[in-house]
Every structure is written in structure tokens, then in C-alpha cells.
PDB file of C-alpha atoms and ligand atoms in Angstrom:
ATOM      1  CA  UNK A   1      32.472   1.256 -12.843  1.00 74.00           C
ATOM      2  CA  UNK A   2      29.281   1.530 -11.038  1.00 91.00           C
ATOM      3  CA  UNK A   3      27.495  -0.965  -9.146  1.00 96.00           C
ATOM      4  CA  UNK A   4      24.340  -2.126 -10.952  1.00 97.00           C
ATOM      5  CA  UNK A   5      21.690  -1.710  -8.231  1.00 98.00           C
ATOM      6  CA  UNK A   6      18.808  -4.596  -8.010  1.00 98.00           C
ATOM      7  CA  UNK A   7      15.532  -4.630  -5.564  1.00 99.00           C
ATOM      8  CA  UNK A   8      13.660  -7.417  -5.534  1.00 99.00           C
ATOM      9  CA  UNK A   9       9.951  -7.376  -4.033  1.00 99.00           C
ATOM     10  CA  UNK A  10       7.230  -9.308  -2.965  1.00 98.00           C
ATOM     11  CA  UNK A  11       4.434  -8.821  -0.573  1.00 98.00           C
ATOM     12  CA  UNK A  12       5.878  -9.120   2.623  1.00 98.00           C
ATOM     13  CA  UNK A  13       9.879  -9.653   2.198  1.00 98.00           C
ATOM     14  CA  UNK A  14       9.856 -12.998   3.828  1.00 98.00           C
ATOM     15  CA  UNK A  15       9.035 -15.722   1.308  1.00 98.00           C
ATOM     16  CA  UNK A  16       9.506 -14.776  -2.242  1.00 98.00           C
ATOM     17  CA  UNK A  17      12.132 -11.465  -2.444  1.00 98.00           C
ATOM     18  CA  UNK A  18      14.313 -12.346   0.405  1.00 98.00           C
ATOM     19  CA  UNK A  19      14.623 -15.860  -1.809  1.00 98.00           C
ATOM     20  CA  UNK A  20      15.298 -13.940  -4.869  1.00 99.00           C
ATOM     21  CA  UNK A  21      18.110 -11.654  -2.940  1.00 98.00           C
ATOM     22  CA  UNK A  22      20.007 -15.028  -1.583  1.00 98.00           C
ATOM     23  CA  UNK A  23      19.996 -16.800  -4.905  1.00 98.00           C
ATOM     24  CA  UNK A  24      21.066 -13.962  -6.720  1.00 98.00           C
ATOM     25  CA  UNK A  25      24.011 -12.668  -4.761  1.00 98.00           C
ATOM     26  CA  UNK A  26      25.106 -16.029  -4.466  1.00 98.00           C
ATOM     27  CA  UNK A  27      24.839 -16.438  -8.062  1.00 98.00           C
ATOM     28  CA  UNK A  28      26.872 -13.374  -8.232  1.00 98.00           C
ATOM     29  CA  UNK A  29      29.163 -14.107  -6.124  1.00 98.00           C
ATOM     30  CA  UNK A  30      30.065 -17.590  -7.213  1.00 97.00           C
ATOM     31  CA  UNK A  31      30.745 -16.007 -10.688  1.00 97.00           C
ATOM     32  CA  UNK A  32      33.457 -13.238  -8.643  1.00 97.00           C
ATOM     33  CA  UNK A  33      31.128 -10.590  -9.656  1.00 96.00           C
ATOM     34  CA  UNK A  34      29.421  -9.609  -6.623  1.00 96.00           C
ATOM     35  CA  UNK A  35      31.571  -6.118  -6.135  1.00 96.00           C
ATOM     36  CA  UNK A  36      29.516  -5.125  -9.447  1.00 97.00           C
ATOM     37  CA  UNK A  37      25.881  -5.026  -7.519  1.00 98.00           C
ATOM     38  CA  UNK A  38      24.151  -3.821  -4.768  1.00 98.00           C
ATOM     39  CA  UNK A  39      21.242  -6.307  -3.947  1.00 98.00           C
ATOM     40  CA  UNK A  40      18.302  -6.013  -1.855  1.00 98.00           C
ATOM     41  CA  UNK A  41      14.930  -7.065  -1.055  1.00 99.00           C
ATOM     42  CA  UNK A  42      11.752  -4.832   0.047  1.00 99.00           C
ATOM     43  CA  UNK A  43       7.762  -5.388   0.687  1.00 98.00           C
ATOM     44  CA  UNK A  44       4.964  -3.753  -0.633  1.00 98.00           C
ATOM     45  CA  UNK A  45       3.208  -4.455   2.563  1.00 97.00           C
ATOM     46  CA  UNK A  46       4.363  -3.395   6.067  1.00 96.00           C
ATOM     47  CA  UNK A  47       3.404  -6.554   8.103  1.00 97.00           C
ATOM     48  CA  UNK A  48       6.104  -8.334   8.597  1.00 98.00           C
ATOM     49  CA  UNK A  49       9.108  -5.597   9.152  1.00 98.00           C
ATOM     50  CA  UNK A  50      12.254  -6.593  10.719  1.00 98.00           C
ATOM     51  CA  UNK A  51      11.058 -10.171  11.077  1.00 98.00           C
ATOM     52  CA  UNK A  52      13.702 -13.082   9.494  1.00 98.00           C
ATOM     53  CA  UNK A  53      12.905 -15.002   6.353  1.00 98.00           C
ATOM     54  CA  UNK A  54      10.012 -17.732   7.055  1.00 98.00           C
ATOM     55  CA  UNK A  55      11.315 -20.844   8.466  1.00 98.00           C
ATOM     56  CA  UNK A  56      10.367 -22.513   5.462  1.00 98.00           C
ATOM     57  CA  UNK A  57      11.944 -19.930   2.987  1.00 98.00           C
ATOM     58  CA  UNK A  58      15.075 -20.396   4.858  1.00 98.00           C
ATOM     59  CA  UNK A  59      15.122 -23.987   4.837  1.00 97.00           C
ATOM     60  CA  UNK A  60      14.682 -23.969   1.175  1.00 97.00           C
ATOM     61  CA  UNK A  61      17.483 -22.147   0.592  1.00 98.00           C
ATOM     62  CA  UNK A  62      19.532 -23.653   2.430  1.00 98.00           C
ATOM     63  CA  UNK A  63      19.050 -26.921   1.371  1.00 97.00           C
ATOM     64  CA  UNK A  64      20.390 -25.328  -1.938  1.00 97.00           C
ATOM     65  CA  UNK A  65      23.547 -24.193  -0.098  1.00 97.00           C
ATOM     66  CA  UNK A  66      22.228 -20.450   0.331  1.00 98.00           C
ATOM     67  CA  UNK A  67      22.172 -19.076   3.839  1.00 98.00           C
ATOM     68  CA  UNK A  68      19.266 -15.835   3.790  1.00 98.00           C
ATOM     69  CA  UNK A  69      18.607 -16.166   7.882  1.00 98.00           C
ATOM     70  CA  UNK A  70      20.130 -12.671   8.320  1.00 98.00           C
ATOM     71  CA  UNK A  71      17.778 -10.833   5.974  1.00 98.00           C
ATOM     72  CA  UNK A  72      15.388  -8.610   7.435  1.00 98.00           C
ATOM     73  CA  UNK A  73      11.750  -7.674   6.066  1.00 98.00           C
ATOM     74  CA  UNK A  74      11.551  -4.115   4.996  1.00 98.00           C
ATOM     75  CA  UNK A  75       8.763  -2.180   3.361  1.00 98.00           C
ATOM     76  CA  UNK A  76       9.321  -0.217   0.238  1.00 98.00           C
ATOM     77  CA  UNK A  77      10.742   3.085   0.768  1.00 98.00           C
ATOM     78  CA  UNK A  78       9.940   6.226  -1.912  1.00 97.00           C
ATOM     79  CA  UNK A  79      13.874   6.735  -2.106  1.00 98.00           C
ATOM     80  CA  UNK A  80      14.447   3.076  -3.471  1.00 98.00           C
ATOM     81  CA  UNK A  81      12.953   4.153  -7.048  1.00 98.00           C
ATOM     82  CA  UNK A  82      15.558   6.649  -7.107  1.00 98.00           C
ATOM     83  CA  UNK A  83      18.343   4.168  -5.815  1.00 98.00           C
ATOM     84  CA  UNK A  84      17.628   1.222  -7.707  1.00 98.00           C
ATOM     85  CA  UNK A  85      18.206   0.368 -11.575  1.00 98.00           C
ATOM     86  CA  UNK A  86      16.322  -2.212 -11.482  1.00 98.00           C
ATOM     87  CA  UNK A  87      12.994  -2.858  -9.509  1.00 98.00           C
ATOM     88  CA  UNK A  88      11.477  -6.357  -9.944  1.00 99.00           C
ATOM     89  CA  UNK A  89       8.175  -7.359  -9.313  1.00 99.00           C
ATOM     90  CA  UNK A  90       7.059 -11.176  -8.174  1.00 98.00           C
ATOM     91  CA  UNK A  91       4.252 -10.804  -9.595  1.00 98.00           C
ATOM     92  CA  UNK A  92       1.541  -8.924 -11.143  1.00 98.00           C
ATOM     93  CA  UNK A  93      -0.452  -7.806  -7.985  1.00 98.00           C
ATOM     94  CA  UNK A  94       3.409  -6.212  -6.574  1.00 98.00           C
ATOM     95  CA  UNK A  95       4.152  -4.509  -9.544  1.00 98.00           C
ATOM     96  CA  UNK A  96       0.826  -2.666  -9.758  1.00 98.00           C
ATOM     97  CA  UNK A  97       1.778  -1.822  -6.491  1.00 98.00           C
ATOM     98  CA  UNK A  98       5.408  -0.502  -7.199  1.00 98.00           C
ATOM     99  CA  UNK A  99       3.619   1.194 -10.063  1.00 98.00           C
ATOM    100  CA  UNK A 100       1.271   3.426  -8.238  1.00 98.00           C
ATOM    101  CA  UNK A 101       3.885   4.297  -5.567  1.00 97.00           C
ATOM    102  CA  UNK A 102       6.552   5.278  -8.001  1.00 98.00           C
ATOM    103  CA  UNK A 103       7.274   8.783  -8.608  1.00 97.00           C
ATOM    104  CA  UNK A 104       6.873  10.268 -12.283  1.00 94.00           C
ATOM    105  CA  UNK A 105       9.539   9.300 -14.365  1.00 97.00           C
ATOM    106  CA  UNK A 106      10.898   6.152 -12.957  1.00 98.00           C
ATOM    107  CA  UNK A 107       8.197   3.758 -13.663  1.00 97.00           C
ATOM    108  CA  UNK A 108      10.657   1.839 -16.169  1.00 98.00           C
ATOM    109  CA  UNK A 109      12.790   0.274 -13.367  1.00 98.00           C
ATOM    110  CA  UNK A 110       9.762  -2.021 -12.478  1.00 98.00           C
ATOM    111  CA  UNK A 111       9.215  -5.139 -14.184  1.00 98.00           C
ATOM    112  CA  UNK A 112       8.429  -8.498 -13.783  1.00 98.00           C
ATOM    113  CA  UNK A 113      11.481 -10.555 -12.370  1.00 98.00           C
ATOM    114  CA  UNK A 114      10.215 -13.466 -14.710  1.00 98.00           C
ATOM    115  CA  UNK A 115      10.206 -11.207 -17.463  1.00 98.00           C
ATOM    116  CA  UNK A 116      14.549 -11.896 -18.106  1.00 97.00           C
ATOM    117  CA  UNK A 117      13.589 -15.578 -18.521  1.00 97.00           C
ATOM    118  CA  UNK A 118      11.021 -15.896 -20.830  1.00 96.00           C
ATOM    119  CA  UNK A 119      11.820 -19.264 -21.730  1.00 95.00           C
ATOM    120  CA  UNK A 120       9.833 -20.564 -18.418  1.00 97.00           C
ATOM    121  CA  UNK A 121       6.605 -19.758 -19.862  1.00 97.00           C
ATOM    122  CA  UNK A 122       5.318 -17.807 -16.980  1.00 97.00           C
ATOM    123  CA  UNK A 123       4.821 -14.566 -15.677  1.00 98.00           C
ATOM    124  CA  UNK A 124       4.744 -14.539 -11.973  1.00 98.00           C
ATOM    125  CA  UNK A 125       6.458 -16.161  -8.827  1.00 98.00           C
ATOM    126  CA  UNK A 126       3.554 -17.885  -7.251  1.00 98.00           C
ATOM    127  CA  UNK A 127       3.179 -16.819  -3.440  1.00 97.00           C
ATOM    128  CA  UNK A 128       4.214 -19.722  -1.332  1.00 98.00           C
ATOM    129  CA  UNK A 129       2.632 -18.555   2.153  1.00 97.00           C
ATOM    130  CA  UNK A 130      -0.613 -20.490   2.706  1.00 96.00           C
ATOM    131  CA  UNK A 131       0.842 -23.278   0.906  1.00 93.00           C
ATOM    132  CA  UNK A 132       3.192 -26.842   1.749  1.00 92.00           C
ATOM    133  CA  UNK A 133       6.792 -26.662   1.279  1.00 92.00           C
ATOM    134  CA  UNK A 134       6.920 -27.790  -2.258  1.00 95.00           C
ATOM    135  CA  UNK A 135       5.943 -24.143  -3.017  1.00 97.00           C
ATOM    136  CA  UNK A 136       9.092 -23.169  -2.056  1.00 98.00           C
ATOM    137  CA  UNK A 137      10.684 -25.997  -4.379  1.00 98.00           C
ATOM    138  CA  UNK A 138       9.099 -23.937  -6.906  1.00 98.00           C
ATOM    139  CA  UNK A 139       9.748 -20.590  -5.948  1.00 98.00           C
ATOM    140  CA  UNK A 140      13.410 -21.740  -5.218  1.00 98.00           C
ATOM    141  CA  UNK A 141      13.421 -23.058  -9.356  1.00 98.00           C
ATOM    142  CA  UNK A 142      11.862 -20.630 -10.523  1.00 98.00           C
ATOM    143  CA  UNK A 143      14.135 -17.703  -8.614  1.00 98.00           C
ATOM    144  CA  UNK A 144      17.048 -20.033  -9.963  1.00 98.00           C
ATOM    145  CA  UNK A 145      16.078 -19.902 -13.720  1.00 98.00           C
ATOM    146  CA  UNK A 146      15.650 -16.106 -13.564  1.00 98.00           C
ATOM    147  CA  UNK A 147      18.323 -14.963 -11.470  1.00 98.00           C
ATOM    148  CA  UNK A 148      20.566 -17.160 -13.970  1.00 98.00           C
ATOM    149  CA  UNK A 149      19.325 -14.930 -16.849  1.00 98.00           C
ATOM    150  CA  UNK A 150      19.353 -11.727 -15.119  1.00 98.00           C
ATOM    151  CA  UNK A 151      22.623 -11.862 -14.541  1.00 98.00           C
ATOM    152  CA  UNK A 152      23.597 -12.576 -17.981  1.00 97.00           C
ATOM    153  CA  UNK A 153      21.270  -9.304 -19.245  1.00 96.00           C
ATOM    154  CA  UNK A 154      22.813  -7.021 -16.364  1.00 96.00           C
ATOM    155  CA  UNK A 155      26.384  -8.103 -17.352  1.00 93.00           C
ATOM    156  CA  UNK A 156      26.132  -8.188 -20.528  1.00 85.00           C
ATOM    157  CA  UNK A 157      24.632  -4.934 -20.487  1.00 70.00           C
ATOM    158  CA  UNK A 158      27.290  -3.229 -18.470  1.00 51.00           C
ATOM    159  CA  UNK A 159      30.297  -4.826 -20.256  1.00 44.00           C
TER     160      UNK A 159
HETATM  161  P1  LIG B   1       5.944 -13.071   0.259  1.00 79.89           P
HETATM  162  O1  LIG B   1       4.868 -14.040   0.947  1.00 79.89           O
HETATM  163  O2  LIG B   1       5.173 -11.940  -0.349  1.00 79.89           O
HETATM  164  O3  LIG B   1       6.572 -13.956  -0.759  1.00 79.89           O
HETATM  165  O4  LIG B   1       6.896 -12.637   1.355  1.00 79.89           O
HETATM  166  C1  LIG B   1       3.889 -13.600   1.841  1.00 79.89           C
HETATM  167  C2  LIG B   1       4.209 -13.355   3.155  1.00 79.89           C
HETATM  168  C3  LIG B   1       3.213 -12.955   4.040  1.00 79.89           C
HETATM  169  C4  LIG B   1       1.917 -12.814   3.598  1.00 79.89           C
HETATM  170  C5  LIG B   1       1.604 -13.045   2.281  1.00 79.89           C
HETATM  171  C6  LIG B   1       2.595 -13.430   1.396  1.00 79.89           C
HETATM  172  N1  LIG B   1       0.895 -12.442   4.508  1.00 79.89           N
HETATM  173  O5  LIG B   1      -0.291 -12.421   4.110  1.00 79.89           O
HETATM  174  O6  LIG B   1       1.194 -12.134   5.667  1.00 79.89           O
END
């Protein structure tokens, strides 16, 4: 069987995707399904490439038992629509991003992470960056709740 292959992005790959790749593989993982993916994270912006997670991402997460401290910030690469299955957006802003960059044909694998859980009621990962650390609370529930559902879809799907 194939691996399914996930990207998650944000705007710079150190708050909001990097969380999303550390809650997800773990998620994965603590269900013995992680052979089954490939996961990774990517920014629509170039500022912040081959820096760590922020502090406070990091902290976050691990205070939820997930270690992200060796991801590295990436930009989005042309190749990764070709790679991925699925390409998921934090918010509205990144996917119109991901949307203009991606080449004819392959606009379907971008969506809205938020869009597998419904059920939350809201559309978009709110950026964390210029804000206290109970952003990342959020982002870090939010991420949960998804991921939680996405899995489901993607294995469900696949079975
Ligand atoms: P992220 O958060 O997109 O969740 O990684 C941000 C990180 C950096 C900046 C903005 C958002 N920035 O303006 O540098």
C-alpha cells in the first residue's frame, strides 16, 4: 500500500504547521499507523528557513507530550503539489497562496485543514505570532480536534 502523503502549511513553518506536523504524526503513531504517511510541514513565506519551531510553539507541544524541536522551517517548493495528496491550508490567506502557486491541475489537494472537522465551527487556525501563549493553547486544540478527524477520513479512505 502506499503512503498517504500530508503537507501542512502556514506562513512561516514555525508556529502553526510545524504544530500541525507533531500532533499529527504522533497521533499516527500512537494509533501504529505511522508507516501509512509521509508528513511534513512547509511556509508560504521564506523568512524564517531552517530556523526551529518558536520557543513558544515548542513548549506547547510539549507540554502535550509532543517533542517538534527538530523540525526545520521550509518554504513551499513547486514539486510538493506533485508529491503531496493532501495540501492543507491554516487558513484562508495560505491557501490563496498555495492556490496561485499551484500548477494546473492539482489545485484539489489544497484545502482548509479545519475543513475535516467541521464540527468546531470554524474555518481557520488563528496565527499565534504577535500574540501571548494562550494562542498556542488554542492552536494546540484546535490542531488536536482536526488532526483527530483527519486521520479518521485518510484511513478510512484508504482501507
Ligand atoms: P506561522 O506563524 O505562520 O504559524 O508559522 C507566523 C510566523 C512568523 C510570522 C508570522 C506568522 N512572521 O511575520 O514572521
Amino acid at each position: 500500500m502506499s503512503k498517504t502523503r500530508i503537507l501542512f502549511v502556514c506562513l512561516g513553518n514555525i508556529c502553526r504547521s510545524p504544530i500541525a506536523e507533531g500532533v499529527f504524526s504522533h497521533m499516527a503513531a500512537q494509533e501504529g499507523l505511522a508507516v501509512q504517511f509521509a508528513i511534513d510541514s512547509a511556509a508560504t513565506g521564506d523568512w524564517h528557513t531552517g530556523e526551529p519551531p518558536d520557543a513558544r510553539a515548542q513548549a506547547a507541544a510539549a507540554l502535550r507530550g509532543i517533542d517538534i524541536s527538530r523540525q526545520r522551517a521550509r518554504p513551499i517548493r513547486q514539486t510538493d503539489f506533485e508529491t503531496f495528496d493532501h495540501i492543507l491550508a491554516m487558513d484562508r490567506a495560505n491557501r490563496s497562496d498555495l492556490l496561485r502557486m499551484a500548477p494546473q491541475g492539482l489545485d484539489y489537494k489544497v484545502k482548509l485543514f479545519l475543513s475535516f472537522a467541521p464540527v468546531l465551527g470554524v474555518e481557520e487556525v488563528p496565527d499565534p505570532y504577535f500574540g501571548g501563549p494562550e494562542g498556542f493553547e488554542h492552536v494546540l486544540d484546535l490542531v488536536e480536534a482536526a488532526s483527530r478527524e483527519l486521520l479518521t477520513a485518510v484511513t478510512t479512505q484508504s482501507a
